[in-house]
XYZ file of C-alpha atoms in Angstrom:
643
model
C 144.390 75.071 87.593
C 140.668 75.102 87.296
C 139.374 75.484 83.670
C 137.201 78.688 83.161
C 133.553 77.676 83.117
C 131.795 81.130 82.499
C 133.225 84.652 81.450
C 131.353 87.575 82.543
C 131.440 90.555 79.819
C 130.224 93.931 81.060
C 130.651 96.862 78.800
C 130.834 99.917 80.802
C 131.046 103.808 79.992
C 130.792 106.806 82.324
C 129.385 104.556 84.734
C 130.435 106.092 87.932
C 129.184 104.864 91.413
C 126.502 102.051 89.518
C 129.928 100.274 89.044
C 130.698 99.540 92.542
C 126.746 98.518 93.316
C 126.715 96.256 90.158
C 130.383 94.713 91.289
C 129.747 92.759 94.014
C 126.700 90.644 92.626
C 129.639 89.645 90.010
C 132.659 89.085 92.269
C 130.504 87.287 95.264
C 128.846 84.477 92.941
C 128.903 80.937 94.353
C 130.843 79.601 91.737
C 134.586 79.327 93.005
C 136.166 82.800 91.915
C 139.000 80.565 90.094
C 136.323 78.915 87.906
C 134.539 82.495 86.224
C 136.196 85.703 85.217
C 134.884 89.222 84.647
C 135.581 91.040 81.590
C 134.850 95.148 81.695
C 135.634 96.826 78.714
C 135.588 100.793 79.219
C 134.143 102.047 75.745
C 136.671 105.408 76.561
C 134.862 106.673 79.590
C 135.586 110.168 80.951
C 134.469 110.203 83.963
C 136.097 108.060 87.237
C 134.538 104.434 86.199
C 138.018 103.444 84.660
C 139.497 104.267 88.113
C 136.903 102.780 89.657
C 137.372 99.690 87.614
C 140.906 99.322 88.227
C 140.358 99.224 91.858
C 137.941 96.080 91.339
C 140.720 94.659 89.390
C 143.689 94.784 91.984
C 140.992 93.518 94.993
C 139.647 90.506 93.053
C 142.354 88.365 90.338
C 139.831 86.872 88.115
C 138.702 90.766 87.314
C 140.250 91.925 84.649
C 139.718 95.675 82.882
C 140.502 96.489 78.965
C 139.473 99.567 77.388
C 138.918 101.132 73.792
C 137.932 104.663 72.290
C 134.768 105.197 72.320
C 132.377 103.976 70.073
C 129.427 105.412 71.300
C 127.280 101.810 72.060
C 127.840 98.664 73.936
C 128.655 96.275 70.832
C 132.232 96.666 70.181
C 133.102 96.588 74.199
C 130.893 93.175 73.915
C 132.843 91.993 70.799
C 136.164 93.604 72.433
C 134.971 91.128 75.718
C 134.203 88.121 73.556
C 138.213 88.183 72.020
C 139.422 87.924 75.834
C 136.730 85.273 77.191
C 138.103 81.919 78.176
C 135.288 80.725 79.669
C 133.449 77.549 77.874
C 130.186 79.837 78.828
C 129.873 84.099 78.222
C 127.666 85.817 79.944
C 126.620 89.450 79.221
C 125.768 91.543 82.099
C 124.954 95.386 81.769
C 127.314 97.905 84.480
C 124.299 98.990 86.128
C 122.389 95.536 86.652
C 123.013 92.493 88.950
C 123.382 89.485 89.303
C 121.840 86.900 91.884
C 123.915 85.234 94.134
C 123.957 81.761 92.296
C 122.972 83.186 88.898
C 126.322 81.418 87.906
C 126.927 78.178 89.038
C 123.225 77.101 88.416
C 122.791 78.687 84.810
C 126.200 76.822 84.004
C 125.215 73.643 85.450
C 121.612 73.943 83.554
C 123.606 74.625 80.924
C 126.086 71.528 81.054
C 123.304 68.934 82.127
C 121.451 69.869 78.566
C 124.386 71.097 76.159
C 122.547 74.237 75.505
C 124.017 76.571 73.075
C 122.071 79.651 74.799
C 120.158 79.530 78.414
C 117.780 82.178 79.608
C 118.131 83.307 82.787
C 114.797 84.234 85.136
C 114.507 87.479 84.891
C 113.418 90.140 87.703
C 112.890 93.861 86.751
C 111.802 96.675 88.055
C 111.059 98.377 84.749
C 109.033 95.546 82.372
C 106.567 93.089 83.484
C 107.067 89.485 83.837
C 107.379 87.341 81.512
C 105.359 83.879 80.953
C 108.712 82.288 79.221
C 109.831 81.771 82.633
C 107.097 80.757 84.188
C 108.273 77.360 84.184
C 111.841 75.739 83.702
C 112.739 74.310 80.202
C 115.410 71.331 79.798
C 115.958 72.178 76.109
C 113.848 73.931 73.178
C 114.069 75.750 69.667
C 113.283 78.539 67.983
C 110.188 76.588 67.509
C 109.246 77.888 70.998
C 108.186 81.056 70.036
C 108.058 82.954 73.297
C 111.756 83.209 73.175
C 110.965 86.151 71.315
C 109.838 87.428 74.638
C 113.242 88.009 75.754
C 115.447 89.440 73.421
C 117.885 91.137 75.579
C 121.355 90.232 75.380
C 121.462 89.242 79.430
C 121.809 85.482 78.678
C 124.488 82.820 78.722
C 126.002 81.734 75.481
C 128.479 78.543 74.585
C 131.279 80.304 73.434
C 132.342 77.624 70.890
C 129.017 78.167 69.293
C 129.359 81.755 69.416
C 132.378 81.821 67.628
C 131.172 78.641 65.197
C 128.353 80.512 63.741
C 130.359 83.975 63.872
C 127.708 85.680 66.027
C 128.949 89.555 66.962
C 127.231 92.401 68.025
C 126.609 95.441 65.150
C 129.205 97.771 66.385
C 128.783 101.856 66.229
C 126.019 103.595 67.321
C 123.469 100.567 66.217
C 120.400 100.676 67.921
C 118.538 97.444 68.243
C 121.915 95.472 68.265
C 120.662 93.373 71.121
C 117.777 91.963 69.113
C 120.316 91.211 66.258
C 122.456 89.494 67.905
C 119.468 87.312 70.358
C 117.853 86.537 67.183
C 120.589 85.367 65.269
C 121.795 83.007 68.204
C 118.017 81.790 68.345
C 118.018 80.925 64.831
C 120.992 79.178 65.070
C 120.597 77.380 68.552
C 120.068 73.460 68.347
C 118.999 73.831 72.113
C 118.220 76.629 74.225
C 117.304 75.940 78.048
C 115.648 78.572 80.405
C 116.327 78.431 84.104
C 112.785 79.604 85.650
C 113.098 78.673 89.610
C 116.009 81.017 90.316
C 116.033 84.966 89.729
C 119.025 84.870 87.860
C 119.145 88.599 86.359
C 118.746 91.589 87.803
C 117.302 94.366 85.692
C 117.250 97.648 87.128
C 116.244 101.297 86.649
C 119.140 103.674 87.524
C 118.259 106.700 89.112
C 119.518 109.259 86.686
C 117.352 107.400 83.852
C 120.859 106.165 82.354
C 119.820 103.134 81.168
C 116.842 103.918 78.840
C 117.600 104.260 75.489
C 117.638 107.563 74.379
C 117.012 109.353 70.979
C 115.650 105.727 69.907
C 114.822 107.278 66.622
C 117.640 109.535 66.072
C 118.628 108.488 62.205
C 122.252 108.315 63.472
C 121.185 105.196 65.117
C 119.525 103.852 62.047
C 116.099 102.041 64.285
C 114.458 101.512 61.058
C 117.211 100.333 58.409
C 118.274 98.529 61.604
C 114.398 96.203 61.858
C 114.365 96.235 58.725
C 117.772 93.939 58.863
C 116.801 91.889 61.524
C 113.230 91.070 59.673
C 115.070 90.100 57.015
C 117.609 88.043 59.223
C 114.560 85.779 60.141
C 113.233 85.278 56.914
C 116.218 84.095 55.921
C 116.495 82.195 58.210
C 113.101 80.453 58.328
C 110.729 79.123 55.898
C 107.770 81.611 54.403
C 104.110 80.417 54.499
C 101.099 82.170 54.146
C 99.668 80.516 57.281
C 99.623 82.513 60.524
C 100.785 80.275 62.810
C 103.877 79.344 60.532
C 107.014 79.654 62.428
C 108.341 82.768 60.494
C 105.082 84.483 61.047
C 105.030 83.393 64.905
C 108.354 85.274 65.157
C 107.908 88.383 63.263
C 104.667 88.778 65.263
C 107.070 90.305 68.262
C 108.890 92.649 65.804
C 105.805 94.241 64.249
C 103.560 93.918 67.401
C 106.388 95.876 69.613
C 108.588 97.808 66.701
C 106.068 98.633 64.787
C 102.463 98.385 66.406
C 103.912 100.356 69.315
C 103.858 103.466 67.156
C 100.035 103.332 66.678
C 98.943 102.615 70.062
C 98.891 104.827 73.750
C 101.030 106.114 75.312
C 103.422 106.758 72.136
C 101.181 108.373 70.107
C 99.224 110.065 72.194
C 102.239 111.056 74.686
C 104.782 112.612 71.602
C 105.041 115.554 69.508
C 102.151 114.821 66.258
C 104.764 116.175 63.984
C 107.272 113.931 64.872
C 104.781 110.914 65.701
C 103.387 111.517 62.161
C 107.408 110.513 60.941
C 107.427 107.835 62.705
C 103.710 106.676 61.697
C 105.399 106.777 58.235
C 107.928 105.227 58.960
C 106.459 102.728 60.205
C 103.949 102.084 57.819
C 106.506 101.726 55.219
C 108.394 99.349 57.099
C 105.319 97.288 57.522
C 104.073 96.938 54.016
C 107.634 96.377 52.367
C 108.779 93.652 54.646
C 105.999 91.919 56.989
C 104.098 88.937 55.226
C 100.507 89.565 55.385
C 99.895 86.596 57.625
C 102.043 88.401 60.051
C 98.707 91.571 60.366
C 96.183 88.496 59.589
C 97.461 86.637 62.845
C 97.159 89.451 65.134
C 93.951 89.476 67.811
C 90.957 92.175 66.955
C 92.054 95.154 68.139
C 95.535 94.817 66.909
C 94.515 94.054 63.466
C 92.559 97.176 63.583
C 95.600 99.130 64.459
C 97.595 97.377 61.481
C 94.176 97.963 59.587
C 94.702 101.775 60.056
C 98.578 102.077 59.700
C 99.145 100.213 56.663
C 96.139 102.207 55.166
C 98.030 104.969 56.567
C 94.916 106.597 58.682
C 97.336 108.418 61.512
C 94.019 110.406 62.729
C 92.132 107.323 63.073
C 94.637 105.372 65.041
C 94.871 108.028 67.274
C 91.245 108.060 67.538
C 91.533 104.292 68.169
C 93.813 105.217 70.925
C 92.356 107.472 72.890
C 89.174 105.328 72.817
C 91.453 101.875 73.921
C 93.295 104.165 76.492
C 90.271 104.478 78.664
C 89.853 100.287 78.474
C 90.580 99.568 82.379
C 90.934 95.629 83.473
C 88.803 94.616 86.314
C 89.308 91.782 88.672
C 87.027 89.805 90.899
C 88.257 88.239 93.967
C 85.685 85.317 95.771
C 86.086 82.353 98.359
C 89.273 83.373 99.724
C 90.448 80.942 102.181
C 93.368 78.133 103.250
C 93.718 74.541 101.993
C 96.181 72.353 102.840
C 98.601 75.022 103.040
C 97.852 77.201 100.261
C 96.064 80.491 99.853
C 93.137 79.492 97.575
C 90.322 82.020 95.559
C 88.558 82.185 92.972
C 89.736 85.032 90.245
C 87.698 86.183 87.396
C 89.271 89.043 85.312
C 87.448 90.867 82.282
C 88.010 94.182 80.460
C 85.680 97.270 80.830
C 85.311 100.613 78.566
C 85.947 103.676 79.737
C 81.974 104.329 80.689
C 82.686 100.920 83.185
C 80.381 98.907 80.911
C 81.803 95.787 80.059
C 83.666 95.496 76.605
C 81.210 93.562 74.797
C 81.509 91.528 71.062
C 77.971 91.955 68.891
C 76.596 89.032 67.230
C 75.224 90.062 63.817
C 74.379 88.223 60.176
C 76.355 85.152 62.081
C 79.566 86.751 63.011
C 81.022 88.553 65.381
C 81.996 92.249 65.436
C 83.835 94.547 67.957
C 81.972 96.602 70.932
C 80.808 99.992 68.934
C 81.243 102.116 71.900
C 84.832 101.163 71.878
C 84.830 102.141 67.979
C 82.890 105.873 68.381
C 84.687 107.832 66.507
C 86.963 105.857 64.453
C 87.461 106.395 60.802
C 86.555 103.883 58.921
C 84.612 101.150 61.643
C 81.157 102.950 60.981
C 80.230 99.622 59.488
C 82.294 97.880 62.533
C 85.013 95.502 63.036
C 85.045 91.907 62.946
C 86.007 89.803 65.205
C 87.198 86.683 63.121
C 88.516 84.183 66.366
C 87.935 85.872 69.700
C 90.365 83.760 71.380
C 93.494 84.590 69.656
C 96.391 85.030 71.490
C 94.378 85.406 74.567
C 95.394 84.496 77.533
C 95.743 85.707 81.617
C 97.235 84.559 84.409
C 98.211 85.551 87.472
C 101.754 86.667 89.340
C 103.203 87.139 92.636
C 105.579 89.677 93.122
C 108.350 90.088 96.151
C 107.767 93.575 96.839
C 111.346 94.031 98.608
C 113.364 91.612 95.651
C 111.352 93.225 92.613
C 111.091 89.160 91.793
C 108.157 87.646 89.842
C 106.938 84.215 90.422
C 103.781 82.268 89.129
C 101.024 80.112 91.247
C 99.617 77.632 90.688
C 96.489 76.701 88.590
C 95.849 78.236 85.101
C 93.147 81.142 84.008
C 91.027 79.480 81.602
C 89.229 82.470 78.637
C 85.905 82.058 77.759
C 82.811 83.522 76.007
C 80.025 84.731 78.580
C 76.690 85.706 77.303
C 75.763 89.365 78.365
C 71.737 88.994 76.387
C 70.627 90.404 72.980
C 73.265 88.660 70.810
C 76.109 90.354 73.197
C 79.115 88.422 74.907
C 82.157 89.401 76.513
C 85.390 87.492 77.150
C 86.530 86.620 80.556
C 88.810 84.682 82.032
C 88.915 82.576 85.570
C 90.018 80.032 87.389
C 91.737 79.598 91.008
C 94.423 80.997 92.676
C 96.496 78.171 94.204
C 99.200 80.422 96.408
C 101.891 77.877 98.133
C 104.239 79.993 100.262
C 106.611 77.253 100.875
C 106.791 76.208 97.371
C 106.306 79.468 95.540
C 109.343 80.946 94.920
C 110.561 77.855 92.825
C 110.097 74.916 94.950
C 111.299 76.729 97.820
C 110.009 79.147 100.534
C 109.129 82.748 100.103
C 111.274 85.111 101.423
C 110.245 87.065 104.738
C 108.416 90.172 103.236
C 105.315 91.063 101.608
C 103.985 89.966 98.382
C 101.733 91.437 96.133
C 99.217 89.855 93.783
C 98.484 90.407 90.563
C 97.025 89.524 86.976
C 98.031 90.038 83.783
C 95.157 89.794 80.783
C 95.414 89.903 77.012
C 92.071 90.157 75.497
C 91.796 91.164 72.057
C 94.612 92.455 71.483
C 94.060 94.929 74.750
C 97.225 94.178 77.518
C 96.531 94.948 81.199
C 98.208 94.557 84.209
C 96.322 94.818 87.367
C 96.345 94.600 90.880
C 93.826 91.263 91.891
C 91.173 93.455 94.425
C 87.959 92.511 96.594
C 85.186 93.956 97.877
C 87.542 94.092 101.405
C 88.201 97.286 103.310
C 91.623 98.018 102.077
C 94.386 97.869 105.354
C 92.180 94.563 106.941
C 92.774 91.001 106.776
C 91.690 89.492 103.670
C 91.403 85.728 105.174
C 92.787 84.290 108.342
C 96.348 83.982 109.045
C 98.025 80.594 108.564
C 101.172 78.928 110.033
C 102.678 77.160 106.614
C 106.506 75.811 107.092
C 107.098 77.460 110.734
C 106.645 80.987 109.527
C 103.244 83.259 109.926
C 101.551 84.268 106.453
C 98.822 86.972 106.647
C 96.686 87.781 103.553
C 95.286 91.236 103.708
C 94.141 94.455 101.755
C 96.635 96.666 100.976
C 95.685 100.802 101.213
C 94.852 100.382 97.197
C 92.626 97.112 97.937
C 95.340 94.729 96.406
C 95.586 91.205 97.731
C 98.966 90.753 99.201
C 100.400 88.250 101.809
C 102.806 89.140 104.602
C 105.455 86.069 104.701
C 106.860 85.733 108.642
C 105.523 89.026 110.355
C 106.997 91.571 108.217
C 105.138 94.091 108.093
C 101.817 92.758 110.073
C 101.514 89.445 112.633
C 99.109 88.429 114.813
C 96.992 91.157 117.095
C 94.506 93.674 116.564
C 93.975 91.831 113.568
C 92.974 88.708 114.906
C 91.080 90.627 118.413
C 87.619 89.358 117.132
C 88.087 85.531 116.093
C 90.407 85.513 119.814
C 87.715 86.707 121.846
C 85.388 84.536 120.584
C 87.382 81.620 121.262
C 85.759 78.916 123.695
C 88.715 75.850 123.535
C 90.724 74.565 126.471
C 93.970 73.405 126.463
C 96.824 72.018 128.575
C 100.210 73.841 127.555
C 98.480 74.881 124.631
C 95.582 76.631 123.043
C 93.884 76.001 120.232
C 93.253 78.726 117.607
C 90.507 77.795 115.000
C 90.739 81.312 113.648
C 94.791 80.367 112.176
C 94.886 78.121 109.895
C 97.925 75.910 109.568
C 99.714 73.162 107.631
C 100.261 69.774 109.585
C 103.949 69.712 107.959
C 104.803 72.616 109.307
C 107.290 73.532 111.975
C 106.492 76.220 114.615
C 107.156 79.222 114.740
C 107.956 81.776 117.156
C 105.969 84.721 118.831
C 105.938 86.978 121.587
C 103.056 87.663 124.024
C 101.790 89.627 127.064
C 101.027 87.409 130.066
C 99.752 90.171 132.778
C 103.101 92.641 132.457
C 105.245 89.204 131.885
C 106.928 89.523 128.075
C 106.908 85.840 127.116
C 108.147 83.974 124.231
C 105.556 81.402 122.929
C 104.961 79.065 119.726
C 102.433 78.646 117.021
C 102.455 75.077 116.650
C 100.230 72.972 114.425
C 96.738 71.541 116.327
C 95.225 68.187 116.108
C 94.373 67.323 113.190
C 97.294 69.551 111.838
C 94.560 72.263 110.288
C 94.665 74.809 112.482
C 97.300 75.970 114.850
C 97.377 76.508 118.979
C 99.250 78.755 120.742
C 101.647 77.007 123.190
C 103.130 78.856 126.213
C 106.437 77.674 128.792
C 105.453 75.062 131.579
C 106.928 77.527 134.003
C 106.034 81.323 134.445
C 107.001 83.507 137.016
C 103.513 84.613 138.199
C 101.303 84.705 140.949
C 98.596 81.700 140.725
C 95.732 82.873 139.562
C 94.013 83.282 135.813
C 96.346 86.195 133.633
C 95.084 87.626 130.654
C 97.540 86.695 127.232
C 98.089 89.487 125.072
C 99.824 89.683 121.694
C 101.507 92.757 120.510
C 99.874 95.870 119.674
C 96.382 94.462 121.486
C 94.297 95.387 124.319
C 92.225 92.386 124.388
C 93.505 88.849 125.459
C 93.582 85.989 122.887
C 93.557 83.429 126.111
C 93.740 83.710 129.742
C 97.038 81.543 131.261
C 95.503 79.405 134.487
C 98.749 79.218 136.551
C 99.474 77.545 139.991
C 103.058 78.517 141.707
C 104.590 79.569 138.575
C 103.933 76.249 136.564
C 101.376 76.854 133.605
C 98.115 74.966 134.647
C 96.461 75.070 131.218
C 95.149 77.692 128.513
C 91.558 79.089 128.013
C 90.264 81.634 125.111
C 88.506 84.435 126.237
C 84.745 82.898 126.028
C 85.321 79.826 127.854
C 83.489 79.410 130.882
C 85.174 76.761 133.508
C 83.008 75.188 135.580
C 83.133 74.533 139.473
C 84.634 71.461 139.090
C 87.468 72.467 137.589
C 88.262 75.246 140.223
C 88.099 72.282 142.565
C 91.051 70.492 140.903
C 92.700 74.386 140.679
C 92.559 74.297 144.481
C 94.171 71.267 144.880
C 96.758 71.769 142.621
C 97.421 75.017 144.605
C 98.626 72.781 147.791
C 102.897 72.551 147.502
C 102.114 68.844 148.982
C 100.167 67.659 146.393
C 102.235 69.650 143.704
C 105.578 68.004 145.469
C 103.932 64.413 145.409
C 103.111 64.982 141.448
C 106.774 66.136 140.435
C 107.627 62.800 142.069
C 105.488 60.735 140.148
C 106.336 62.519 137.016
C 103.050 63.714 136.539
């Protein structure tokens, strides 16, 4: 009997229906059903799910179903899972989230070809944005690589041998925040961690009903802030203090205070919730802050998030809502240039900056040899009437830019990188921007492999001073028209165009858009000739790249033609059948959805005589040689020759 290679835990409670959508994603993985088992432990549901459940069970043997009394979170079903598991590998999985396809047999072979003790998953999500830890594979890593932090759900794979080595279980009880003690105490732990990049792995949705949000995150029941406090202790015990910022310890607290803490200082939270109880939590907070965060941990932060630190710890709640409301109105803008195809790949130039609410540019002042924060953005801000310094304008900034699968909700990551800079504005001002190129491959995107048929969206994400945005990458096009020229790239059709909000997105193999009205102009301008086919020096294409199929108009004759790749393999031509059931004579060739041809079809007897765009002008000589090749003698003579 095959050894169990991965068990599956899923804690479930009152679950209802979002059982039987999460279920098969678990019981259809690749991996043979006789090497994985899933574990759901009902935390004493009373609605259907254990029903439900049971049914999943008796249809599928290596599902099995244990329950418990309730206990009011998902630790104990977890811990209850982890007793059962036989797997050498656990993964946790959530009722209402899914997995993909071959989330299993690859994260367990990533796992196996590096010995991991943990391995990260790609995530895709249709609640958080992406995250840069998985923009790119990773063999094997520590806790040194701080952007684990970035990913500090529980949805991950674990060696169970060094799960129950190290003792790691989950806080049982109402325990909010259990996931983070638990990630962070494997993390510590961990001699390697892996993270699988190329393959959406994990499947984080949003449920209808709003069932899988934490609620009443702050109800003391639930202990949030004894709970951090724990877990910021847990990492200083485990690591080393130093009083220099980019010390490890400090490099992983900056998550806990920049998202636990920080979080109730900034929009929407405090701007959004009740004062009275914001004010708590502003206490709270602060409290939390000064007691257990090093003061390299504030000192690290980037300008504006130092400011917000700044006014908590000083315990200023009306100026950091002041600084709020003023940050709120910061909007990202994003500059779109050169777009165009090269050698396969959807190419531009992107330049992304931030802008104040007045659409000025958010600007740094040079004064007495330093540098000191835009005092528009500071109007009205307690305490900055002398202003804010700036001490390194460049940390932890960064951009880059993301492609997302608008029909998978998956994220993946170009190519080329968004280099941050200082660009002088005049009269001691400069403002940060970042640029570079996008470098779109649609065969290679998706990790190494094609895009999926559908449309995908472009976008950038930009950290500037401590100021997050994500934004849609626009140009000066009219939104709902093609942004560049279509392109034939791996036997499929990819269209960049304008979406209705101005967004750059890219329709993979005609699924939404394909060639016609679009491409009316650049058709009818055409002048090539062509035997069986017709050059089209308005589609770009790659010379690797296989053809691809289309359907056409010639006369009232539905036709099924090719895009195939031209000379030079650069630009693609439109090849038609060598035999179409027409009078001779010279028919107009349609594409869908148009009224005016994109070439005329020159055809003798029903054979295909040759192709012509629109603008080309034949001369007399070649009506001659039309003539002759109308006589059945000559034509009868030339099928004997094989010509």
């Amino acid at each position: 009997m095959p050894r169990v290679k991965v068990s599956v835990i899923v804690p479930v409670y009152n679950t209802g229906k979002y059982v039987d959508e999460c279920a098969p994603s678990l019981v259809g993985q690749s991996l043979p059903a006789d090497e994985y088992e899933v574990i759901y432990v009902d935390d004493g549901s009373t609605d259907d799910t254990l029903t439900r459940l049971e049914k999943i069970a008796a249809a599928h043997p290596n599902v099995q179903v244990h329950t418990q009394p309730n206990s009011g979170w998902p630790g104990a079903p977890r811990n209850l899972g982890m007793r059962h598991a036989k797997g050498e590998y656990i993964q946790f999985v959530d009722h209402d989230d899914m997995l993909g396809p071959e989330a299993l047999e690859r994260l367990y072979e990533h796992a196996r070809r590096n010995g991991a003790d943990v391995v990260l998953g790609k995530m895709s999500s249709t609640m958080v944005r992406p995250r840069r830890l998985f923009r790119h594979t990773v063999d094997a890593c520590t806790i040194e690589n701080d952007e684990l932090m970035q990913s500090m759900s529980p949805h991950k794979m674990f060696r169970r041998a060094f799960v129950e080595e190290h003792g790691l279980r989950f806080p049982e009880g109402p325990w909010i925040l259990e996931d983070l003690a638990f990630v962070s105490a494997a993390y510590l732990k961990a001699e390697r961690i892996s993270v699988l990049a190329d393959y959406p792995c994990y499947y984080w949705m949003k449920r209808d009903d709003g069932g899988n949000n934490t609620q009443h995150r702050f109800n003391p029941r639930h202990g949030f802030w004894s709970n951090c406090r724990t877990i910021v202790r847990g990492i200083k015990d485990g690591t080393p203090p130093s009083d220099d910022v980019d010390a490890l310890q400090n490099r992983l607290l900056h998550r806990l205070y920049h998202v636990e803490i920080l979080s109730r200082t900034r929009e929407p939270e405090i701007l959004r919730e009740d004062p009275a109880e914001q004010r708590e939590r502003f206490e709270a907070a602060r409290r939390l802050a000064v007691e257990e965060f090093p003061a390299a941990v504030r000192d690290g932060l980037p300008a504006v998030s130092r400011l917000r630190a700044d006014l908590l710890e000083g315990g200023d709640f009306d100026g950091a809502v002041a600084l709020a409301e003023r940050v709120r109105e910061v909007k990202a803008r994003s500059t779109v240039g050169g777009l165009r195809w090269e050698e396969g790949r959807l190419v531009a130039d992107v330049t992304l900056d931030l802008l104040r609410g007045d659409g000025e540019p958010l600007v740094l002042v040079e004064r007495d040899g330093k540098r000191w924060l835009d005092p528009e953005l500071l109007a009205g801000v307690p305490g900055t009437e002398d202003g804010w310094e700036v001490r390194d304008p460049f940390r932890l900034a960064y951009a880059e830019l993301v492609v997302k699968d608008r029909d998978r909700e998956d994220w993946w990551y170009p190519e080329g990188d968004l280099e941050v800079r200082l660009e002088p504005c005049g009269e001691g001002r400069a403002r940060l921007v970042a640029s570079g190129r996008l470098l779109l491959d649609p065969e290679r995107l998706a990790g190494g492999r094609p895009l999926e048929r559908g449309v995908h969206d472009v976008w950038a994400y930009v950290q500037l001073l401590g100021v997050d945005r994500m934004v849609r990458l626009t140009g000066d096009g009219t939104p709902g028209t093609p942004a560049t020229g279509p392109a034939l790239t791996g036997g499929r059709l990819a269209l960049p165009y304008w979406t209705g909000s101005g967004q750059l997105a890219l329709d993979v193999d005609q699924r939404q858009r394909g060639l016609g009205p679009d491409t009316a102009g650049a058709a009818a301008a055409n002048t090539a000739r062509g035997e069986r086919y017709l050059p089209l020096p308005y589609v770009a294409a790659s010379a690797q790249s296989g053809p691809a199929r289309v359907k056409v108009t010639v006369s009232a004759l539905s036709v099924g033609a090719e895009l195939v790749p031209g000379e030079g393999g650069t630009t693609a031509a439109l090849r038609l059948p060598a035999r179409i059931k027409l009078p001779s004579g010279r028919h107009p060739v349609r594409l869908p959805k148009t009224d005016a041809p994109v070439a005329y079809a020159v055809v003798g007897d029903g054979t295909l005589l040759r192709l012509e765009g629109p603008a080309h002008e034949p001369g007399t000589g070649r009506r001659l040689l039309d003539a002759v090749a109308d006589n059945r003698q000559v034509r009868r003579v030339r099928r004997r020759l094989g010509r």
